[in-house]
Amino acid sequence: MRNNRQPYRGRQEEPYKVNQKIRAREVRVVGDFVEGGNALLPTDKAIKLAQENDLDLVEISPNVDPPVCKILDYAKFKYEQKKKQKEIKSNAAKIVLKEIRFGPNTDDHDYNFKLKHAINFLKEGAKVKAYVHFVGRSIVFKERGEMLLLKFAQALAEYGAVEQLPKMEGKRMNIFIAPKAGKK
C-alpha cells in the first residue's frame, strides 16, 4: 500500500509571539503608542490598542517579567529583521585557506616558486597551510621538514603571522600562516 501524504516541509515557527499568542496577563508596552514611551497594560487592552491602529502587538523580550511588547506592523518588522540578518551574513569575513605542499627534499627553485604563490595568497587575504608530506622512508627526515617550514614562515614574516608552529599529524607536518591585517 502506497502512502499518499505529502512530505513534511518543516514549517518554520515564528520567532516572536504576536497578538493572541502572547500568554502573559500583563505586558510592558513600549513605543510611540503609549504616553511616556512605556506603560504596563493588561494583555487584552494592549492587543485592542494595537488593533485600533491597524497594527500588531509583538513580544520583543519574553524573558523579563512582565514581557516587553511593541506595537508595530509585524510583516514589515519581519522583513527588516530578515534584511538585517542578510546584511550581517554578507559582511561576515569569508576565510579562504590555501594549501602548499612540500616534500622533505624540496629543491630551492621549487621552494622559491611556492614562496611566491604563498606571498600572493597572503596579499589576497587568504590563510596559508603549508605542509611537508613524508612518503615511505622519508619520515626519518622530520628535522629537515621542520627546518623547511620554519624557513618558509620566516620568509613570509613580512606578509603574514604564524598561527600554528610546525606540528606533526600522521605523515604530514603542518604550519598555518594568517595574513597581516593591513596587507589586503
Short mmCIF file of N, CA and C in Angstrom, two decimals:
data_model
loop_
_atom_site.label_atom_id
_atom_site.label_comp_id
_atom_site.label_asym_id
_atom_site.label_seq_id
_atom_site.Cartn_x
_atom_site.Cartn_y
_atom_site.Cartn_z
N MET A 1 0.85 -1.18 0.00
CA MET A 1 0.00 0.00 0.00
C MET A 1 0.89 1.25 0.00
N ARG A 2 0.56 2.22 -0.84
CA ARG A 2 1.37 3.41 -1.00
C ARG A 2 0.88 4.54 -0.10
N ASN A 3 1.83 5.29 0.45
CA ASN A 3 1.50 6.42 1.30
C ASN A 3 1.26 7.65 0.41
N ASN A 4 0.05 8.21 0.44
CA ASN A 4 -0.30 9.34 -0.43
C ASN A 4 -0.07 10.71 0.21
N ARG A 5 0.41 10.74 1.43
CA ARG A 5 0.59 12.03 2.09
C ARG A 5 1.81 12.76 1.55
N GLN A 6 1.72 14.08 1.56
CA GLN A 6 2.84 14.93 1.14
C GLN A 6 3.94 14.89 2.21
N PRO A 7 5.19 14.99 1.81
CA PRO A 7 6.26 15.00 2.80
C PRO A 7 6.19 16.28 3.65
N TYR A 8 6.62 16.19 4.89
CA TYR A 8 6.61 17.31 5.81
C TYR A 8 7.62 18.36 5.35
N ARG A 9 7.19 19.57 5.18
CA ARG A 9 8.04 20.64 4.64
C ARG A 9 8.80 21.39 5.73
N GLY A 10 8.55 21.11 6.98
CA GLY A 10 9.28 21.77 8.06
C GLY A 10 8.95 23.25 8.17
N ARG A 11 7.67 23.55 8.39
CA ARG A 11 7.27 24.95 8.52
C ARG A 11 8.02 25.59 9.67
N GLN A 12 8.53 26.77 9.41
CA GLN A 12 9.33 27.45 10.42
C GLN A 12 8.42 28.13 11.43
N GLU A 13 8.75 27.94 12.70
CA GLU A 13 7.97 28.56 13.75
C GLU A 13 8.33 30.04 13.84
N GLU A 14 7.34 30.86 14.14
CA GLU A 14 7.57 32.30 14.25
C GLU A 14 8.51 32.58 15.42
N PRO A 15 9.50 33.45 15.22
CA PRO A 15 10.44 33.74 16.31
C PRO A 15 9.85 34.61 17.41
N TYR A 16 8.80 35.37 17.10
CA TYR A 16 8.17 36.25 18.09
C TYR A 16 6.71 35.88 18.27
N LYS A 17 6.19 36.09 19.49
CA LYS A 17 4.77 35.87 19.73
C LYS A 17 4.03 37.15 19.33
N VAL A 18 2.88 36.96 18.67
CA VAL A 18 2.12 38.10 18.16
C VAL A 18 0.68 38.00 18.64
N ASN A 19 0.10 39.14 19.02
CA ASN A 19 -1.30 39.28 19.42
C ASN A 19 -1.79 38.19 20.38
N GLN A 20 -2.72 37.32 19.95
CA GLN A 20 -3.32 36.33 20.85
C GLN A 20 -2.35 35.25 21.32
N LYS A 21 -1.20 35.12 20.70
CA LYS A 21 -0.24 34.09 21.12
C LYS A 21 0.54 34.51 22.36
N ILE A 22 0.41 35.77 22.77
CA ILE A 22 1.07 36.25 23.99
C ILE A 22 0.24 35.77 25.18
N ARG A 23 0.84 35.01 26.06
CA ARG A 23 0.11 34.36 27.16
C ARG A 23 0.19 35.10 28.50
N ALA A 24 1.02 36.10 28.61
CA ALA A 24 1.17 36.81 29.89
C ALA A 24 -0.09 37.62 30.20
N ARG A 25 -0.38 37.81 31.51
CA ARG A 25 -1.55 38.59 31.89
C ARG A 25 -1.30 40.08 31.65
N GLU A 26 -0.09 40.53 31.99
CA GLU A 26 0.28 41.93 31.81
C GLU A 26 1.52 42.02 30.93
N VAL A 27 1.62 43.09 30.17
CA VAL A 27 2.80 43.31 29.34
C VAL A 27 3.25 44.76 29.47
N ARG A 28 4.54 44.99 29.27
CA ARG A 28 5.07 46.35 29.24
C ARG A 28 5.12 46.75 27.77
N VAL A 29 4.33 47.75 27.41
CA VAL A 29 4.26 48.21 26.03
C VAL A 29 5.18 49.42 25.88
N VAL A 30 6.08 49.33 24.90
CA VAL A 30 7.00 50.44 24.63
C VAL A 30 6.74 50.96 23.22
N GLY A 31 7.07 52.22 22.99
CA GLY A 31 6.92 52.78 21.66
C GLY A 31 6.12 54.06 21.62
N ASP A 32 5.70 54.45 20.44
CA ASP A 32 5.04 55.73 20.22
C ASP A 32 3.56 55.73 20.62
N PHE A 33 2.95 54.56 20.81
CA PHE A 33 1.51 54.48 21.03
C PHE A 33 1.09 54.58 22.49
N VAL A 34 2.05 54.75 23.40
CA VAL A 34 1.73 54.90 24.83
C VAL A 34 2.39 56.16 25.36
N GLU A 35 1.76 56.78 26.38
CA GLU A 35 2.30 58.01 26.95
C GLU A 35 3.62 57.72 27.65
N GLY A 36 4.59 58.58 27.45
CA GLY A 36 5.87 58.45 28.13
C GLY A 36 6.78 57.39 27.50
N GLY A 37 6.36 56.73 26.45
CA GLY A 37 7.22 55.76 25.77
C GLY A 37 7.13 54.35 26.30
N ASN A 38 6.54 54.17 27.52
CA ASN A 38 6.35 52.80 28.03
C ASN A 38 5.29 52.77 29.10
N ALA A 39 4.48 51.70 29.11
CA ALA A 39 3.39 51.57 30.08
C ALA A 39 3.11 50.11 30.36
N LEU A 40 2.64 49.83 31.57
CA LEU A 40 2.27 48.48 31.97
C LEU A 40 0.77 48.33 31.74
N LEU A 41 0.39 47.40 30.82
CA LEU A 41 -1.02 47.23 30.45
C LEU A 41 -1.42 45.77 30.51
N PRO A 42 -2.73 45.48 30.77
CA PRO A 42 -3.20 44.11 30.62
C PRO A 42 -3.08 43.71 29.14
N THR A 43 -2.81 42.45 28.88
CA THR A 43 -2.56 41.99 27.50
C THR A 43 -3.71 42.28 26.57
N ASP A 44 -4.95 42.02 27.01
CA ASP A 44 -6.10 42.24 26.12
C ASP A 44 -6.27 43.72 25.76
N LYS A 45 -5.95 44.61 26.71
CA LYS A 45 -6.04 46.06 26.45
C LYS A 45 -4.95 46.48 25.45
N ALA A 46 -3.76 45.90 25.57
CA ALA A 46 -2.64 46.21 24.67
C ALA A 46 -2.95 45.72 23.25
N ILE A 47 -3.57 44.53 23.15
CA ILE A 47 -3.94 44.00 21.83
C ILE A 47 -5.00 44.89 21.19
N LYS A 48 -5.96 45.34 21.99
CA LYS A 48 -7.03 46.21 21.49
C LYS A 48 -6.43 47.53 20.98
N LEU A 49 -5.46 48.07 21.72
CA LEU A 49 -4.79 49.31 21.33
C LEU A 49 -4.06 49.13 19.99
N ALA A 50 -3.43 47.98 19.81
CA ALA A 50 -2.72 47.69 18.56
C ALA A 50 -3.71 47.57 17.40
N GLN A 51 -4.84 46.88 17.64
CA GLN A 51 -5.82 46.68 16.58
C GLN A 51 -6.51 47.98 16.19
N GLU A 52 -6.67 48.91 17.13
CA GLU A 52 -7.26 50.22 16.82
C GLU A 52 -6.38 50.99 15.83
N ASN A 53 -5.09 50.72 15.87
CA ASN A 53 -4.14 51.39 14.97
C ASN A 53 -3.78 50.54 13.75
N ASP A 54 -4.54 49.45 13.54
CA ASP A 54 -4.28 48.51 12.44
C ASP A 54 -2.86 47.96 12.45
N LEU A 55 -2.37 47.64 13.64
CA LEU A 55 -1.02 47.09 13.80
C LEU A 55 -1.09 45.84 14.67
N ASP A 56 0.07 45.28 15.00
CA ASP A 56 0.14 44.07 15.81
C ASP A 56 0.90 44.35 17.09
N LEU A 57 0.56 43.58 18.13
CA LEU A 57 1.31 43.61 19.39
C LEU A 57 2.33 42.48 19.31
N VAL A 58 3.61 42.83 19.34
CA VAL A 58 4.68 41.85 19.17
C VAL A 58 5.51 41.79 20.44
N GLU A 59 5.71 40.56 20.94
CA GLU A 59 6.51 40.34 22.15
C GLU A 59 7.99 40.40 21.77
N ILE A 60 8.66 41.47 22.17
CA ILE A 60 10.05 41.69 21.81
C ILE A 60 11.00 40.97 22.76
N SER A 61 10.72 41.09 24.05
CA SER A 61 11.59 40.48 25.07
C SER A 61 10.75 39.62 26.01
N PRO A 62 10.66 38.30 25.73
CA PRO A 62 9.78 37.44 26.51
C PRO A 62 10.35 37.00 27.87
N ASN A 63 11.65 37.14 28.08
CA ASN A 63 12.27 36.57 29.29
C ASN A 63 12.23 37.47 30.52
N VAL A 64 11.71 38.68 30.39
CA VAL A 64 11.60 39.57 31.55
C VAL A 64 10.19 39.49 32.12
N ASP A 65 10.03 39.99 33.34
CA ASP A 65 8.72 39.95 33.98
C ASP A 65 8.27 41.36 34.26
N PRO A 66 7.25 41.89 33.68
CA PRO A 66 6.40 41.34 32.61
C PRO A 66 7.11 41.44 31.25
N PRO A 67 6.68 40.62 30.26
CA PRO A 67 7.31 40.65 28.94
C PRO A 67 7.17 42.02 28.27
N VAL A 68 8.17 42.39 27.50
CA VAL A 68 8.16 43.68 26.81
C VAL A 68 7.58 43.48 25.41
N CYS A 69 6.60 44.31 25.06
CA CYS A 69 5.96 44.23 23.75
C CYS A 69 6.01 45.57 23.06
N LYS A 70 5.83 45.53 21.75
CA LYS A 70 5.85 46.75 20.96
C LYS A 70 4.71 46.68 19.95
N ILE A 71 4.10 47.82 19.68
CA ILE A 71 3.02 47.88 18.70
C ILE A 71 3.65 48.30 17.37
N LEU A 72 3.55 47.39 16.37
CA LEU A 72 4.14 47.66 15.05
C LEU A 72 3.53 46.76 14.00
N ASP A 73 3.89 47.01 12.74
CA ASP A 73 3.44 46.18 11.63
C ASP A 73 4.36 44.95 11.60
N TYR A 74 3.83 43.78 11.94
CA TYR A 74 4.66 42.58 12.10
C TYR A 74 5.31 42.14 10.79
N ALA A 75 4.60 42.25 9.68
CA ALA A 75 5.14 41.83 8.39
C ALA A 75 6.36 42.69 8.03
N LYS A 76 6.23 44.00 8.25
CA LYS A 76 7.34 44.92 7.97
C LYS A 76 8.51 44.64 8.92
N PHE A 77 8.20 44.36 10.19
CA PHE A 77 9.21 44.06 11.20
C PHE A 77 10.00 42.80 10.82
N LYS A 78 9.28 41.75 10.38
CA LYS A 78 9.94 40.50 9.96
C LYS A 78 10.84 40.75 8.76
N TYR A 79 10.35 41.53 7.82
CA TYR A 79 11.13 41.85 6.62
C TYR A 79 12.43 42.56 6.99
N GLU A 80 12.34 43.54 7.89
CA GLU A 80 13.54 44.28 8.32
C GLU A 80 14.51 43.39 9.07
N GLN A 81 13.98 42.47 9.90
CA GLN A 81 14.85 41.53 10.63
C GLN A 81 15.60 40.62 9.65
N LYS A 82 14.89 40.13 8.63
CA LYS A 82 15.50 39.26 7.62
C LYS A 82 16.58 40.02 6.85
N LYS A 83 16.28 41.28 6.55
CA LYS A 83 17.23 42.13 5.83
C LYS A 83 18.50 42.35 6.66
N LYS A 84 18.33 42.59 7.96
CA LYS A 84 19.49 42.77 8.86
C LYS A 84 20.34 41.51 8.92
N GLN A 85 19.69 40.35 9.03
CA GLN A 85 20.41 39.08 9.09
C GLN A 85 21.21 38.85 7.81
N LYS A 86 20.60 39.18 6.68
CA LYS A 86 21.25 39.02 5.39
C LYS A 86 22.48 39.92 5.29
N GLU A 87 22.34 41.15 5.79
CA GLU A 87 23.45 42.10 5.77
C GLU A 87 24.59 41.64 6.67
N ILE A 88 24.25 41.13 7.84
CA ILE A 88 25.27 40.62 8.77
C ILE A 88 26.02 39.46 8.12
N LYS A 89 25.27 38.58 7.47
CA LYS A 89 25.86 37.42 6.81
C LYS A 89 26.79 37.84 5.68
N SER A 90 26.39 38.86 4.90
CA SER A 90 27.22 39.28 3.78
C SER A 90 28.47 40.01 4.25
N ASN A 91 28.41 40.65 5.42
CA ASN A 91 29.58 41.36 5.94
C ASN A 91 30.55 40.45 6.69
N ALA A 92 30.10 39.23 6.99
CA ALA A 92 30.97 38.30 7.72
C ALA A 92 32.17 37.94 6.85
N ALA A 93 33.33 37.89 7.48
CA ALA A 93 34.56 37.59 6.73
C ALA A 93 34.57 36.14 6.29
N LYS A 94 34.82 35.95 5.01
CA LYS A 94 34.92 34.60 4.49
C LYS A 94 36.39 34.25 4.41
N ILE A 95 36.82 33.30 5.20
CA ILE A 95 38.23 32.94 5.28
C ILE A 95 38.53 31.84 4.27
N VAL A 96 39.51 32.11 3.43
CA VAL A 96 39.94 31.15 2.42
C VAL A 96 41.24 30.53 2.90
N LEU A 97 41.34 29.21 2.78
CA LEU A 97 42.55 28.51 3.19
C LEU A 97 43.20 27.90 1.96
N LYS A 98 44.44 28.32 1.69
CA LYS A 98 45.19 27.79 0.55
C LYS A 98 46.26 26.85 1.09
N GLU A 99 46.46 25.74 0.40
CA GLU A 99 47.46 24.75 0.83
C GLU A 99 48.65 24.75 -0.10
N ILE A 100 49.83 24.59 0.49
CA ILE A 100 51.06 24.46 -0.28
C ILE A 100 51.78 23.22 0.24
N ARG A 101 52.12 22.34 -0.69
CA ARG A 101 52.72 21.05 -0.31
C ARG A 101 54.21 21.03 -0.65
N PHE A 102 54.96 20.55 0.30
CA PHE A 102 56.40 20.35 0.11
C PHE A 102 56.73 18.89 0.36
N GLY A 103 57.87 18.47 -0.15
CA GLY A 103 58.45 17.19 0.21
C GLY A 103 59.65 17.50 1.11
N PRO A 104 60.16 16.53 1.85
CA PRO A 104 61.29 16.83 2.73
C PRO A 104 62.55 17.21 1.96
N ASN A 105 62.63 16.86 0.69
CA ASN A 105 63.81 17.16 -0.11
C ASN A 105 63.50 18.19 -1.21
N THR A 106 62.63 19.17 -0.92
CA THR A 106 62.24 20.17 -1.91
C THR A 106 63.45 21.01 -2.30
N ASP A 107 63.62 21.19 -3.61
CA ASP A 107 64.74 21.96 -4.16
C ASP A 107 64.50 23.47 -3.99
N ASP A 108 65.57 24.28 -4.08
CA ASP A 108 65.46 25.73 -3.90
C ASP A 108 64.53 26.38 -4.91
N HIS A 109 64.61 25.96 -6.16
CA HIS A 109 63.76 26.57 -7.20
C HIS A 109 62.29 26.32 -6.89
N ASP A 110 61.95 25.09 -6.54
CA ASP A 110 60.56 24.75 -6.20
C ASP A 110 60.11 25.52 -4.96
N TYR A 111 61.02 25.63 -3.99
CA TYR A 111 60.73 26.36 -2.75
C TYR A 111 60.40 27.82 -3.08
N ASN A 112 61.23 28.47 -3.90
CA ASN A 112 61.01 29.88 -4.26
C ASN A 112 59.72 30.07 -5.04
N PHE A 113 59.43 29.12 -5.92
CA PHE A 113 58.20 29.16 -6.71
C PHE A 113 56.97 29.12 -5.78
N LYS A 114 57.00 28.22 -4.81
CA LYS A 114 55.89 28.08 -3.86
C LYS A 114 55.82 29.26 -2.90
N LEU A 115 56.97 29.84 -2.60
CA LEU A 115 57.02 31.01 -1.74
C LEU A 115 56.31 32.19 -2.41
N LYS A 116 56.52 32.38 -3.72
CA LYS A 116 55.85 33.45 -4.46
C LYS A 116 54.33 33.27 -4.43
N HIS A 117 53.91 32.03 -4.59
CA HIS A 117 52.47 31.74 -4.53
C HIS A 117 51.91 32.08 -3.14
N ALA A 118 52.63 31.69 -2.10
CA ALA A 118 52.19 31.96 -0.74
C ALA A 118 52.09 33.46 -0.47
N ILE A 119 53.04 34.24 -0.99
CA ILE A 119 53.01 35.69 -0.82
C ILE A 119 51.76 36.26 -1.48
N ASN A 120 51.45 35.78 -2.68
CA ASN A 120 50.23 36.25 -3.37
C ASN A 120 48.97 35.87 -2.60
N PHE A 121 48.93 34.66 -2.06
CA PHE A 121 47.76 34.22 -1.28
C PHE A 121 47.57 35.12 -0.07
N LEU A 122 48.66 35.42 0.64
CA LEU A 122 48.58 36.25 1.84
C LEU A 122 48.18 37.68 1.47
N LYS A 123 48.66 38.20 0.35
CA LYS A 123 48.28 39.55 -0.10
C LYS A 123 46.79 39.62 -0.41
N GLU A 124 46.22 38.51 -0.92
CA GLU A 124 44.79 38.46 -1.23
C GLU A 124 43.94 38.28 0.02
N GLY A 125 44.57 38.01 1.16
CA GLY A 125 43.84 37.86 2.41
C GLY A 125 43.50 36.43 2.78
N ALA A 126 44.08 35.46 2.09
CA ALA A 126 43.81 34.05 2.38
C ALA A 126 44.83 33.52 3.39
N LYS A 127 44.41 32.56 4.20
CA LYS A 127 45.34 31.87 5.09
C LYS A 127 46.12 30.85 4.28
N VAL A 128 47.32 30.54 4.73
CA VAL A 128 48.14 29.56 4.03
C VAL A 128 48.44 28.41 4.98
N LYS A 129 48.19 27.20 4.49
CA LYS A 129 48.56 25.99 5.23
C LYS A 129 49.66 25.33 4.40
N ALA A 130 50.87 25.38 4.93
CA ALA A 130 51.99 24.74 4.24
C ALA A 130 52.27 23.43 4.97
N TYR A 131 52.55 22.38 4.20
CA TYR A 131 52.84 21.12 4.85
C TYR A 131 53.90 20.34 4.09
N VAL A 132 54.63 19.56 4.85
CA VAL A 132 55.62 18.65 4.28
C VAL A 132 55.01 17.27 4.38
N HIS A 133 54.90 16.60 3.24
CA HIS A 133 54.31 15.26 3.20
C HIS A 133 55.45 14.23 3.14
N PHE A 134 55.49 13.38 4.15
CA PHE A 134 56.53 12.36 4.22
C PHE A 134 56.00 11.06 3.63
N VAL A 135 56.66 10.55 2.58
CA VAL A 135 56.24 9.33 1.91
C VAL A 135 57.28 8.25 2.17
N GLY A 136 56.81 7.10 2.59
CA GLY A 136 57.72 5.95 2.79
C GLY A 136 58.78 6.22 3.85
N ARG A 137 60.04 5.98 3.48
CA ARG A 137 61.13 6.11 4.44
C ARG A 137 61.57 7.55 4.67
N SER A 138 60.99 8.49 3.93
CA SER A 138 61.38 9.89 4.12
C SER A 138 60.97 10.44 5.48
N ILE A 139 60.18 9.66 6.23
CA ILE A 139 59.74 10.07 7.56
C ILE A 139 60.92 10.26 8.51
N VAL A 140 62.06 9.66 8.18
CA VAL A 140 63.26 9.82 9.03
C VAL A 140 63.84 11.22 8.92
N PHE A 141 63.38 12.02 7.94
CA PHE A 141 63.89 13.39 7.76
C PHE A 141 62.95 14.43 8.37
N LYS A 142 62.36 14.14 9.53
CA LYS A 142 61.44 15.07 10.17
C LYS A 142 62.08 16.42 10.44
N GLU A 143 63.35 16.41 10.87
CA GLU A 143 64.04 17.66 11.19
C GLU A 143 64.17 18.52 9.94
N ARG A 144 64.46 17.88 8.81
CA ARG A 144 64.61 18.60 7.55
C ARG A 144 63.28 19.26 7.17
N GLY A 145 62.18 18.56 7.36
CA GLY A 145 60.85 19.11 7.08
C GLY A 145 60.53 20.29 7.99
N GLU A 146 60.86 20.15 9.27
CA GLU A 146 60.60 21.23 10.22
C GLU A 146 61.43 22.46 9.87
N MET A 147 62.69 22.25 9.51
CA MET A 147 63.57 23.37 9.13
C MET A 147 63.00 24.08 7.89
N LEU A 148 62.50 23.31 6.93
CA LEU A 148 61.93 23.86 5.70
C LEU A 148 60.72 24.74 6.02
N LEU A 149 59.84 24.26 6.90
CA LEU A 149 58.65 25.02 7.26
C LEU A 149 58.99 26.28 8.05
N LEU A 150 59.96 26.19 8.94
CA LEU A 150 60.36 27.37 9.71
C LEU A 150 61.01 28.42 8.80
N LYS A 151 61.80 27.96 7.84
CA LYS A 151 62.41 28.86 6.85
C LYS A 151 61.32 29.54 6.02
N PHE A 152 60.31 28.77 5.65
CA PHE A 152 59.17 29.26 4.88
C PHE A 152 58.43 30.34 5.68
N ALA A 153 58.17 30.08 6.96
CA ALA A 153 57.47 31.03 7.83
C ALA A 153 58.28 32.31 8.00
N GLN A 154 59.60 32.16 8.12
CA GLN A 154 60.47 33.32 8.29
C GLN A 154 60.46 34.18 7.02
N ALA A 155 60.44 33.55 5.85
CA ALA A 155 60.40 34.28 4.59
C ALA A 155 59.07 35.02 4.41
N LEU A 156 58.01 34.52 5.04
CA LEU A 156 56.68 35.14 4.92
C LEU A 156 56.36 36.09 6.07
N ALA A 157 57.32 36.33 6.96
CA ALA A 157 57.07 37.14 8.16
C ALA A 157 56.56 38.54 7.82
N GLU A 158 56.98 39.09 6.69
CA GLU A 158 56.56 40.43 6.28
C GLU A 158 55.09 40.45 5.87
N TYR A 159 54.57 39.35 5.37
CA TYR A 159 53.21 39.29 4.82
C TYR A 159 52.19 38.62 5.74
N GLY A 160 52.66 37.76 6.63
CA GLY A 160 51.72 37.05 7.49
C GLY A 160 52.36 36.64 8.80
N ALA A 161 51.52 36.26 9.73
CA ALA A 161 51.97 35.82 11.05
C ALA A 161 51.69 34.33 11.22
N VAL A 162 52.60 33.64 11.88
CA VAL A 162 52.45 32.21 12.11
C VAL A 162 51.35 32.01 13.13
N GLU A 163 50.34 31.22 12.75
CA GLU A 163 49.22 30.92 13.63
C GLU A 163 49.51 29.66 14.44
N GLN A 164 50.17 28.72 13.80
CA GLN A 164 50.50 27.46 14.48
C GLN A 164 51.87 27.01 13.99
N LEU A 165 52.75 26.73 14.92
CA LEU A 165 54.11 26.28 14.58
C LEU A 165 54.04 24.88 13.98
N PRO A 166 55.14 24.43 13.33
CA PRO A 166 55.12 23.10 12.71
C PRO A 166 54.69 22.01 13.69
N LYS A 167 53.73 21.22 13.24
CA LYS A 167 53.16 20.18 14.09
C LYS A 167 52.96 18.93 13.24
N MET A 168 53.37 17.80 13.76
CA MET A 168 53.27 16.54 13.03
C MET A 168 51.87 15.95 13.21
N GLU A 169 51.22 15.62 12.09
CA GLU A 169 49.91 14.95 12.12
C GLU A 169 49.96 13.80 11.12
N GLY A 170 50.14 12.61 11.61
CA GLY A 170 50.26 11.46 10.72
C GLY A 170 51.55 11.52 9.93
N LYS A 171 51.42 11.53 8.59
CA LYS A 171 52.61 11.61 7.73
C LYS A 171 52.85 13.03 7.21
N ARG A 172 52.18 13.99 7.83
CA ARG A 172 52.31 15.39 7.41
C ARG A 172 52.76 16.25 8.57
N MET A 173 53.57 17.26 8.26
CA MET A 173 53.94 18.28 9.23
C MET A 173 53.36 19.59 8.72
N ASN A 174 52.45 20.20 9.50
CA ASN A 174 51.71 21.39 9.08
C ASN A 174 52.20 22.65 9.76
N ILE A 175 52.02 23.78 9.07
CA ILE A 175 52.20 25.10 9.66
C ILE A 175 51.12 25.98 9.07
N PHE A 176 50.51 26.85 9.90
CA PHE A 176 49.46 27.75 9.44
C PHE A 176 49.96 29.19 9.53
N ILE A 177 49.73 29.95 8.46
CA ILE A 177 50.15 31.35 8.42
C ILE A 177 48.94 32.19 8.03
N ALA A 178 48.62 33.19 8.87
CA ALA A 178 47.49 34.07 8.62
C ALA A 178 48.00 35.39 8.07
N PRO A 179 47.25 36.04 7.18
CA PRO A 179 47.70 37.32 6.63
C PRO A 179 47.70 38.41 7.69
N LYS A 180 48.59 39.37 7.55
CA LYS A 180 48.61 40.51 8.47
C LYS A 180 47.44 41.41 8.11
N ALA A 181 46.91 42.11 9.10
CA ALA A 181 45.68 42.90 8.94
C ALA A 181 45.77 43.94 7.83
N GLY A 182 46.84 44.68 7.74
CA GLY A 182 46.93 45.77 6.77
C GLY A 182 47.36 45.33 5.38
N LYS A 183 47.52 44.06 5.12
CA LYS A 183 48.08 43.58 3.85
C LYS A 183 47.01 43.03 2.91
N LYS A 184 45.90 43.76 2.69
CA LYS A 184 44.90 43.27 1.74
C LYS A 184 44.95 44.02 0.46
#
